[in-house]
Short mmCIF file of C-alpha atoms and ligand atoms in Angstrom, two decimals:
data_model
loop_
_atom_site.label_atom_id
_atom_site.label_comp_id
_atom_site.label_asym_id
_atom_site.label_seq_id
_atom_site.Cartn_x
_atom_site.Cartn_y
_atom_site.Cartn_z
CA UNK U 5 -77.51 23.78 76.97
CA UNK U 6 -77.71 24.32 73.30
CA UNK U 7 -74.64 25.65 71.57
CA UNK U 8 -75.53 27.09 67.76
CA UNK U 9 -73.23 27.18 64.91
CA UNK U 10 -71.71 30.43 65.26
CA UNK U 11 -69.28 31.98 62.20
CA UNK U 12 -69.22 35.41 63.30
CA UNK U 13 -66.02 37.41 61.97
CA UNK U 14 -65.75 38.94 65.74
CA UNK U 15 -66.23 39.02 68.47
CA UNK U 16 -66.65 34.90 67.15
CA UNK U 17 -66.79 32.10 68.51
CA UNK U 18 -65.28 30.44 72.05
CA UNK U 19 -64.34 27.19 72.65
CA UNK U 20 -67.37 25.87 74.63
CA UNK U 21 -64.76 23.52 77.18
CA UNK U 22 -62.92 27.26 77.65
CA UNK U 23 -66.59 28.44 78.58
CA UNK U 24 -67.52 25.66 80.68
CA UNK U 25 -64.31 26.28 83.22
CA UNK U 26 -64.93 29.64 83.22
CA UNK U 27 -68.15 28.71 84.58
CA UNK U 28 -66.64 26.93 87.08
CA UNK U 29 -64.49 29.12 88.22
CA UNK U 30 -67.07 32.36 87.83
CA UNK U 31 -67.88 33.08 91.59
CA UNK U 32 -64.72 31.20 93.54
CA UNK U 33 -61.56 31.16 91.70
CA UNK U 34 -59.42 28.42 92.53
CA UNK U 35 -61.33 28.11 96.14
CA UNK U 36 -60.39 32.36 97.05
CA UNK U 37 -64.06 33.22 97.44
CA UNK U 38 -64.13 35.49 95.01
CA UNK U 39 -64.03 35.69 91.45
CA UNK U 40 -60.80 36.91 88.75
CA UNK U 41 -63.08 39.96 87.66
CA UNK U 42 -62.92 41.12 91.94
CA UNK U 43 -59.36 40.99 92.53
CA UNK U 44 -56.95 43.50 92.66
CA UNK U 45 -54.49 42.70 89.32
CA UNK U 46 -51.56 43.13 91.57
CA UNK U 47 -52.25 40.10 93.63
CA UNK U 48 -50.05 37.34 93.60
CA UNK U 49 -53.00 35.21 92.26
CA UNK U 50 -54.10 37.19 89.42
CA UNK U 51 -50.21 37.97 88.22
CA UNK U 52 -50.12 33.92 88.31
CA UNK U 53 -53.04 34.03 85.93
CA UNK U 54 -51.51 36.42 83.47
CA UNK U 55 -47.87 35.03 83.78
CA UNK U 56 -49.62 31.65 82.75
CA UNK U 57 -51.33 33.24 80.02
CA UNK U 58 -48.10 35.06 78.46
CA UNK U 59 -45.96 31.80 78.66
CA UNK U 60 -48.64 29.81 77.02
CA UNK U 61 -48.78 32.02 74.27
CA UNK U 62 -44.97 31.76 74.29
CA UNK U 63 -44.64 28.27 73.81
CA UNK U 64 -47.88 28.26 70.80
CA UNK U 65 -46.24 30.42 68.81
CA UNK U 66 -42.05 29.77 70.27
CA UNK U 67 -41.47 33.53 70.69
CA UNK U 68 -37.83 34.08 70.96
CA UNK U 69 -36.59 35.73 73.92
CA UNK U 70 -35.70 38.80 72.47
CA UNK U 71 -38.97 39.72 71.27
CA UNK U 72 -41.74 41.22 74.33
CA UNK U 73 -45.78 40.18 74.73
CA UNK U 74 -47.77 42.69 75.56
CA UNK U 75 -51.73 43.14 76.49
CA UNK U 76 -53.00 45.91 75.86
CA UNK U 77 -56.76 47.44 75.59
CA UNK U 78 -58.01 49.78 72.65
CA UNK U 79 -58.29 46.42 70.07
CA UNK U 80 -56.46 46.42 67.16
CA UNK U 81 -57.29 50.14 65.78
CA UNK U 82 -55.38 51.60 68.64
CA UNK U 83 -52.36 49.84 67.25
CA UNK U 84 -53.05 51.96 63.88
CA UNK U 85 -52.01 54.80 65.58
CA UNK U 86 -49.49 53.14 68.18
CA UNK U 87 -47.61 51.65 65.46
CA UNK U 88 -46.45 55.24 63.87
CA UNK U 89 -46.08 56.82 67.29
CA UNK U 90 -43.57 53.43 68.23
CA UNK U 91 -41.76 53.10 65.24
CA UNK U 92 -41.74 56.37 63.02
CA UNK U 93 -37.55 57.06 63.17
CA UNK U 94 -36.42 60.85 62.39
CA UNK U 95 -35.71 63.94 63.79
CA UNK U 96 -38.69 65.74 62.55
CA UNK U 97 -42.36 64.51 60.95
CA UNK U 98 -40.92 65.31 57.76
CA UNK U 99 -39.09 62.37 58.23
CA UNK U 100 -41.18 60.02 59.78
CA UNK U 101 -42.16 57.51 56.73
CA UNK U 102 -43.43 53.88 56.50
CA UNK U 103 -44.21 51.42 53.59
CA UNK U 104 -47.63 49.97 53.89
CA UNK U 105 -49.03 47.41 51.79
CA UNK U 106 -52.78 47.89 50.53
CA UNK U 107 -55.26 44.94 50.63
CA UNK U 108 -58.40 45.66 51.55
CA UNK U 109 -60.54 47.65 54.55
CA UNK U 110 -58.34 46.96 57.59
CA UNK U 111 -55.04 48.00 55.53
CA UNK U 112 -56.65 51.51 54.52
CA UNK U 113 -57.81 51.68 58.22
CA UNK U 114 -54.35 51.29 58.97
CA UNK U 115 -52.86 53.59 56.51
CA UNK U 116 -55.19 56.63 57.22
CA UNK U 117 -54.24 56.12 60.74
CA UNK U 118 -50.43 56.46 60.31
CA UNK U 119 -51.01 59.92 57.53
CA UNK U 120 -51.74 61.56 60.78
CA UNK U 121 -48.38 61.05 61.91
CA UNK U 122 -45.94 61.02 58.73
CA UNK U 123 -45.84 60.01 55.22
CA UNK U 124 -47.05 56.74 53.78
CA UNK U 125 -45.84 55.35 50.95
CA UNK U 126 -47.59 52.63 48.93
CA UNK U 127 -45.46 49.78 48.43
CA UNK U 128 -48.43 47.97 46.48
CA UNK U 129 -52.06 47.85 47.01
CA UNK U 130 -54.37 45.16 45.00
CA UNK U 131 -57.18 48.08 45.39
CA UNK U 132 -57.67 47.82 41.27
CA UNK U 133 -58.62 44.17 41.18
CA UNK U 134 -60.86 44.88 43.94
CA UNK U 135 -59.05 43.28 46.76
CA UNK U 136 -59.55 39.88 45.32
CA UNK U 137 -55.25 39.27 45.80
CA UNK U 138 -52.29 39.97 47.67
CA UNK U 139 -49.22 41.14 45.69
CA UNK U 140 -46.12 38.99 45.07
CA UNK U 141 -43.18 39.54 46.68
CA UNK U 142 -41.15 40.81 43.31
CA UNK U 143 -44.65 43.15 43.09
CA UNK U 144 -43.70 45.29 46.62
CA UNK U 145 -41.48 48.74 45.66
CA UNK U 146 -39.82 49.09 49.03
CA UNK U 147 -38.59 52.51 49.60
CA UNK U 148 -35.14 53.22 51.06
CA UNK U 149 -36.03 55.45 53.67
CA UNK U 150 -39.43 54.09 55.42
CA UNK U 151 -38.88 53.05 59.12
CA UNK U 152 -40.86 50.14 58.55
CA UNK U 153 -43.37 48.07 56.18
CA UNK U 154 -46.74 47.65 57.13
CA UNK U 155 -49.31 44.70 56.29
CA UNK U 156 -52.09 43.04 56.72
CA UNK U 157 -51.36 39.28 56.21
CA UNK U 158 -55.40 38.30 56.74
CA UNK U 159 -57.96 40.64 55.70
CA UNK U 160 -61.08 39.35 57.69
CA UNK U 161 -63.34 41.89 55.19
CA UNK U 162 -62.52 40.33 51.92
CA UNK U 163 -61.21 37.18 52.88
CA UNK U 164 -57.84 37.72 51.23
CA UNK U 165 -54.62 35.93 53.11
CA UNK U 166 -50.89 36.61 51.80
CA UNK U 167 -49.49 32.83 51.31
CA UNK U 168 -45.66 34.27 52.07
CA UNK U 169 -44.28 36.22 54.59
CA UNK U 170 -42.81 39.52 53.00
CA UNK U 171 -38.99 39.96 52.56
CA UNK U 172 -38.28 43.31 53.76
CA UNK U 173 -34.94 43.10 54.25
CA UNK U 174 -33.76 45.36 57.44
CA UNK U 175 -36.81 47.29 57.43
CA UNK U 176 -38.83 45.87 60.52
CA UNK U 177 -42.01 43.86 58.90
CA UNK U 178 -45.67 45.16 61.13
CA UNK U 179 -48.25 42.75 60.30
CA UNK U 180 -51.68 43.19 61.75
CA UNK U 181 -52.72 39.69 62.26
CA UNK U 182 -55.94 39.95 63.86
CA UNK U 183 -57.83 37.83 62.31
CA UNK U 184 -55.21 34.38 61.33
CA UNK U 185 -53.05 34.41 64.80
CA UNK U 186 -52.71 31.10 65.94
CA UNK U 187 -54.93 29.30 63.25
CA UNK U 188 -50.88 27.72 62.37
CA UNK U 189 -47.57 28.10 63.25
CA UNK U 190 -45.70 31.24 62.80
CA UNK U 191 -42.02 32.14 62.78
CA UNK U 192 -42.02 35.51 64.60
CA UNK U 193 -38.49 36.24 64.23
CA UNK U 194 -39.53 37.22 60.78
CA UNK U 195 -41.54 40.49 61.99
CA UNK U 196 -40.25 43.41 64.17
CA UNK U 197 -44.24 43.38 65.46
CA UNK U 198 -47.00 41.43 65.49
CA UNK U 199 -50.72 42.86 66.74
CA UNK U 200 -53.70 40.90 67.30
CA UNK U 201 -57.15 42.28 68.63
CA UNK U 202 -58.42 39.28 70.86
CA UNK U 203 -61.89 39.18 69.51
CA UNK U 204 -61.25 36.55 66.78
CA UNK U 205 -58.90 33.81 67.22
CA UNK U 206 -57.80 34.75 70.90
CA UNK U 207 -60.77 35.28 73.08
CA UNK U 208 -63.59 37.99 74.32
CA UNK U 209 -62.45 41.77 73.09
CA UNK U 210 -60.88 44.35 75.03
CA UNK U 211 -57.62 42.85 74.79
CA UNK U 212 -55.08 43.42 72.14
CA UNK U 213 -52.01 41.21 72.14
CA UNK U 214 -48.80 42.78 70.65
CA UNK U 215 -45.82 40.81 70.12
CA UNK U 216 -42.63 43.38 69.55
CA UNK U 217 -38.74 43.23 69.18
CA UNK U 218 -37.05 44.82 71.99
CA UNK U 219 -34.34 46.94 70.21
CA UNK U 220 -37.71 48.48 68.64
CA UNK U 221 -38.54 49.98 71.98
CA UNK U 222 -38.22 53.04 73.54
CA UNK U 223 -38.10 55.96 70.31
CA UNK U 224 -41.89 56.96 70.41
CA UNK U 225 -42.30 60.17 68.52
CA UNK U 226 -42.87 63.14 70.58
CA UNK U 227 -46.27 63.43 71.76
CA UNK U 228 -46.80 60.25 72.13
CA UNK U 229 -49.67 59.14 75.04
CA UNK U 230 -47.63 57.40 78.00
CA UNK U 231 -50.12 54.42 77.47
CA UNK U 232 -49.43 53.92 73.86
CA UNK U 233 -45.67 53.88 74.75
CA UNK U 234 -44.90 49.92 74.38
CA UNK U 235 -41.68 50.76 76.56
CA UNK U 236 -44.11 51.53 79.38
CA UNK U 237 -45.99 48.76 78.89
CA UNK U 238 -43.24 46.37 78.51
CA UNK U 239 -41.45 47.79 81.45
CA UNK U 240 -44.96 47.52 83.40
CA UNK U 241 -45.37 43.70 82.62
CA UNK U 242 -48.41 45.40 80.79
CA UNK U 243 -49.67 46.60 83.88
CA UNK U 244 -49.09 50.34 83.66
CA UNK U 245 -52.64 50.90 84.62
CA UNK U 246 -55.60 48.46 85.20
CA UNK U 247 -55.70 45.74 82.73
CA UNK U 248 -58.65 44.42 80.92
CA UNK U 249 -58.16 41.13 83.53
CA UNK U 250 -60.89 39.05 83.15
CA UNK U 251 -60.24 39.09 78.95
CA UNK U 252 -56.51 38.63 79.73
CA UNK U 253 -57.59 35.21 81.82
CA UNK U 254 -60.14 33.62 79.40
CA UNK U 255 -57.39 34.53 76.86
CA UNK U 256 -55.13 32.27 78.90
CA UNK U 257 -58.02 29.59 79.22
CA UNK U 258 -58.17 30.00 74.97
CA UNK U 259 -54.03 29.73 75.03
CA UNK U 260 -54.55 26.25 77.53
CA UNK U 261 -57.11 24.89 75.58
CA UNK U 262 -55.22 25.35 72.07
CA UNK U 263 -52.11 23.32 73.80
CA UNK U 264 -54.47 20.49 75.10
CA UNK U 265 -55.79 20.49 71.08
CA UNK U 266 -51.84 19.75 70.09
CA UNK U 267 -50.97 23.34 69.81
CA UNK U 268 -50.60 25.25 66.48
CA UNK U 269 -49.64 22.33 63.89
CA UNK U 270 -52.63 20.27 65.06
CA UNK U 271 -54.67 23.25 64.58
CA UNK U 272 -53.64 24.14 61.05
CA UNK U 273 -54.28 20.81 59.83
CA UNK U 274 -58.01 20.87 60.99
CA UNK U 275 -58.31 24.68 59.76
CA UNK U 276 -57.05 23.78 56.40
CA UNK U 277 -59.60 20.62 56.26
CA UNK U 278 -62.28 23.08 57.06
CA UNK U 279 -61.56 25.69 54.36
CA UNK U 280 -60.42 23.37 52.12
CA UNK U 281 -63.80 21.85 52.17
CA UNK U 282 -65.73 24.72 52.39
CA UNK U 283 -63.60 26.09 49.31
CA UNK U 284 -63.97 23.00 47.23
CA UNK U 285 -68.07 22.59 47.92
CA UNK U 286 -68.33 26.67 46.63
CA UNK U 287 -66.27 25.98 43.36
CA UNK U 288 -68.18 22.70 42.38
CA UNK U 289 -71.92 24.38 43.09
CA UNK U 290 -72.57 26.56 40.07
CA UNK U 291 -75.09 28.69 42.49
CA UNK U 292 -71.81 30.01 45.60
CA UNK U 293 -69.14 31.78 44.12
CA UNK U 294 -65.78 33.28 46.07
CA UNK U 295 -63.94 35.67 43.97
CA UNK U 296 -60.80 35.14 45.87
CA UNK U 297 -57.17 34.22 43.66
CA UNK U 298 -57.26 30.45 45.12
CA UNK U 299 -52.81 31.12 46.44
CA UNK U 300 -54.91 33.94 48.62
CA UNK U 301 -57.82 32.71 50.07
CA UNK U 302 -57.84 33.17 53.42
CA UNK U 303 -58.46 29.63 56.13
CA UNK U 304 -60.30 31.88 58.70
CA UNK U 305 -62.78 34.05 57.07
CA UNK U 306 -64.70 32.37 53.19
CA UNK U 307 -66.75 35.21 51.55
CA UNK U 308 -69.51 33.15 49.50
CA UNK U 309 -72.30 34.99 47.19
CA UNK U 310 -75.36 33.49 45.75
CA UNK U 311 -75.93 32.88 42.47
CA UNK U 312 -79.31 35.27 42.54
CA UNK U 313 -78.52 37.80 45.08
CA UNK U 314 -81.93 38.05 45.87
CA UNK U 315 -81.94 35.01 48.37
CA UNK U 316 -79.86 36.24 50.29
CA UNK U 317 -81.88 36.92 53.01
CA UNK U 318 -83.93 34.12 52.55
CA UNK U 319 -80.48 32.21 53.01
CA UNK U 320 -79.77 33.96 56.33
CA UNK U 321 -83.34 33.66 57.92
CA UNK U 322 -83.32 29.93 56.99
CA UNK U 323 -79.52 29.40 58.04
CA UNK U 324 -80.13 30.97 60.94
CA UNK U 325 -83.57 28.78 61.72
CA UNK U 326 -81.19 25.62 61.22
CA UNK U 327 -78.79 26.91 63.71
CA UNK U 328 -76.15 27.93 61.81
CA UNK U 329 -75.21 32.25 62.93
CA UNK U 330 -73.74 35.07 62.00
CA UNK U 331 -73.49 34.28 57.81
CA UNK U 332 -74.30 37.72 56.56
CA UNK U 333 -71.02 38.99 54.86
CA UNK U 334 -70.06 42.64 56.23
CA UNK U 335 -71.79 45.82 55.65
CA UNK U 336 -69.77 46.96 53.14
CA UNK U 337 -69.66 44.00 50.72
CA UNK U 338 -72.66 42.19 51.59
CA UNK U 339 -73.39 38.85 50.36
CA UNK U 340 -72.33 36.01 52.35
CA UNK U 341 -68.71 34.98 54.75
CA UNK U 342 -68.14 32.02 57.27
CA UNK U 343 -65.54 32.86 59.65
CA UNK U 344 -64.40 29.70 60.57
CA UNK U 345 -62.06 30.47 63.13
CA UNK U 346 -60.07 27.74 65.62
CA UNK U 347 -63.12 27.86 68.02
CA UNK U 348 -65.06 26.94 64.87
CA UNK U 349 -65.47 22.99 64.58
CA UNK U 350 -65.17 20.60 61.67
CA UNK U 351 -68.77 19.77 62.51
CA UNK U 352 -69.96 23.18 61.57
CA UNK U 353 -68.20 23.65 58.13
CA UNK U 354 -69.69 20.41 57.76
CA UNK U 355 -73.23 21.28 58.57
CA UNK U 356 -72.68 24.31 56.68
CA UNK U 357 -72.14 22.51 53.71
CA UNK U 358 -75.10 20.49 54.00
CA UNK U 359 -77.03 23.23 54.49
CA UNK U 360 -75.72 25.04 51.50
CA UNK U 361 -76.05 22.20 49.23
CA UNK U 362 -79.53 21.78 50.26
CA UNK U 363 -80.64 25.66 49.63
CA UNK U 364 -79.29 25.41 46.45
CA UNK U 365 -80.89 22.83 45.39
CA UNK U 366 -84.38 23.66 46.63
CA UNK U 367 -84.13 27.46 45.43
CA UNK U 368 -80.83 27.75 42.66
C1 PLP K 29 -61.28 43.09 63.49
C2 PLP K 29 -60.04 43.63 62.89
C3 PLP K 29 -59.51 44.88 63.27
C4 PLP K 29 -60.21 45.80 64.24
O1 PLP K 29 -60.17 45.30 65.51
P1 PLP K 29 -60.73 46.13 66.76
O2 PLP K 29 -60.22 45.30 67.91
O3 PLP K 29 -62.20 46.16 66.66
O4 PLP K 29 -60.13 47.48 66.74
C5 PLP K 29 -58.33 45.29 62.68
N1 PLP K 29 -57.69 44.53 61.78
C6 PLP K 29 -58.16 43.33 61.39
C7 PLP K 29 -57.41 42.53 60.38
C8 PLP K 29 -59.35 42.85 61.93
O5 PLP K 29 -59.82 41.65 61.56
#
């Protein structure tokens, strides 16, 4: 078996150990005679398999009690439009209002999504500087009357990470962490909600993991879809209807192996090595440039363009021969970005970089 590089932004990279026991266990789970994918989600084995998977996410990221887990399908752009429909407050739609903070695709994504409900208000947006920053905290203007503030504390697009949590006062803080959960430790008594689409740091798509305060539960506006009411899902042990279950149990395989690496502190050291290296090798080769303010580069995903733009699909044909995958930035920025996600070894950045230093040599 031959495992390649891979630094796709999502759906990324696996452990390979997490796909090796899946392997294992593909046809005969646990000696049933039948596979996790075959049975019902109701059975006493499978709710073992997703109870596992909640309380290992529990103890990465030492949820308090007070705060529910839920799996739910639709990945992360359902939550969009779940997150106004949950937590919009008001009597009327004239009232429902949020604060949202602006940096970059997913944010805007986010913020058209929630206009179809009520009124957003800008509290900043770095749109002017091209999404090369995330505001300061003395930079948000917080309105009095929003229901909640709205971010998006790793933009996987531009490669743009907040390096503080915002201070929203009593205003419940919604951060739309698909793309940096679990890369380090996280105190989660900070937010009122937390969403993550799986695809990227948790494990195969079609599984979004939302993390919620309970005293936010149970005021969806009217209208509202009885699947994208977190109450019912929370009540339901997010099992309402039919569950994606095999993504909710290699998602439990991903939570396992990520304790067996040390958990989330062990993890954040090697993620910052990696980016820190990656970072450093971009900055000291006049031919890579990252336009990124250095306080908000993100660990997870490194944007990188070439000096002469028109190698850069020389780059990715000849990356790609050398085994290294998935380097072309996205469609609507182009260049170059290395998602370099938990799954992502030290190994990789590493061969990465000795890639990089030998294409510019040979072509810069
Ligand atoms: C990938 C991504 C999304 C979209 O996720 P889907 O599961 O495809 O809907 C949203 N926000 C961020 C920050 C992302 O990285």
């Amino acid at each position: 078996m031959t495992r390649a590089y891979n630094f796709c932004a999502g759906p990324a990279a696996l452990p390979t150990a997490v796909l090796e026991r899946a392997r294992e266990e593909m046809a005969d789970w646990h000696g049933k005679g039948l596979s996790i994918m075959e049975m019902s989600h109701r059975s006493k084995d499978y709710v073992s398999v997703a109870e596992k998977a909640e309380q290992d996410l529990r103890d990465l990221l030492a949820i308090p009690a007070n705060y529910k887990v839920l799996f739910m399908q639709g990945g992360a752009s359902s939550q969009f439009a779940m997150v106004p429909m949950n937590l919009f407050r008001g009597d009327s739609p004239e009232q429902f209002r949020a604060d949202y903070i602006n940096t970059g695709q997913w944010s805007k994504k986010a913020i058209a999504e929630a206009k179809r409900y009520g009124s957003v208000h800008l509290a900043a947006s770095t749109e002017s500087n091209n999404f090369t920053s995330a505001p300061l905290q003395d930079e948000l203007n917080l309105s009095a009357d929003a229901a909640y503030v709205h971010y998006t504390p790793n933009e996987t697009i531009g490669g743009v990470a907040f390096d503080y949590i915002p201070d929203t006062g009593d205003k419940p803080l919604v951060a739309d962490f698909s793309s940096s959960i679990l890369s380090e430790p996280l105190d989660v008594s900070r937010f009122g909600l937390i969403y993550a689409g799986a695809q990227k740091n948790i494990g195969p798509a079609g599984l979004c993991v939302v993390i919620v305060r309970e005293d936010l539960l149970g005021q969806v506006i009217p209208g509202t879809p009885t699947m994208f009411d977190y109450k019912v899902a929370a009540d339901a042990g997010s099992m309402y209807n039919t569950p994606p279950t095999y993504s909710w149990y290699l998602a439990g395989l991903v939570f396992e192996w990520l304790k067996e690496q040390g958990g989330l502190n062990a993890m954040a050291a090697v993620n910052r090595r990696k980016a820190e290296k990656l970072y450093s090798f971009i900055d000291g080769n006049d031919f890579y440039a990252n336009p990124v303010a250095i306080a908000n580069r993100s660990i997870m995903n490194v944007p990188f363009t070439l000096a002469d733009a028109a190698l850069d699909k020389t780059f990715l044909a000849e990356s790609e021969a050398a085994g290294l995958l998935n380097l072309a930035g996205h469609r609507s920025v182009g260049g170059m970005r290395a998602s370099i996600y938990n799954a992502v070894s030290e190994d990789a950045v590493d061969a990465l970089i000795a890639f990089m230093a030998d294409f510019a040599q040979k072509r810069g």
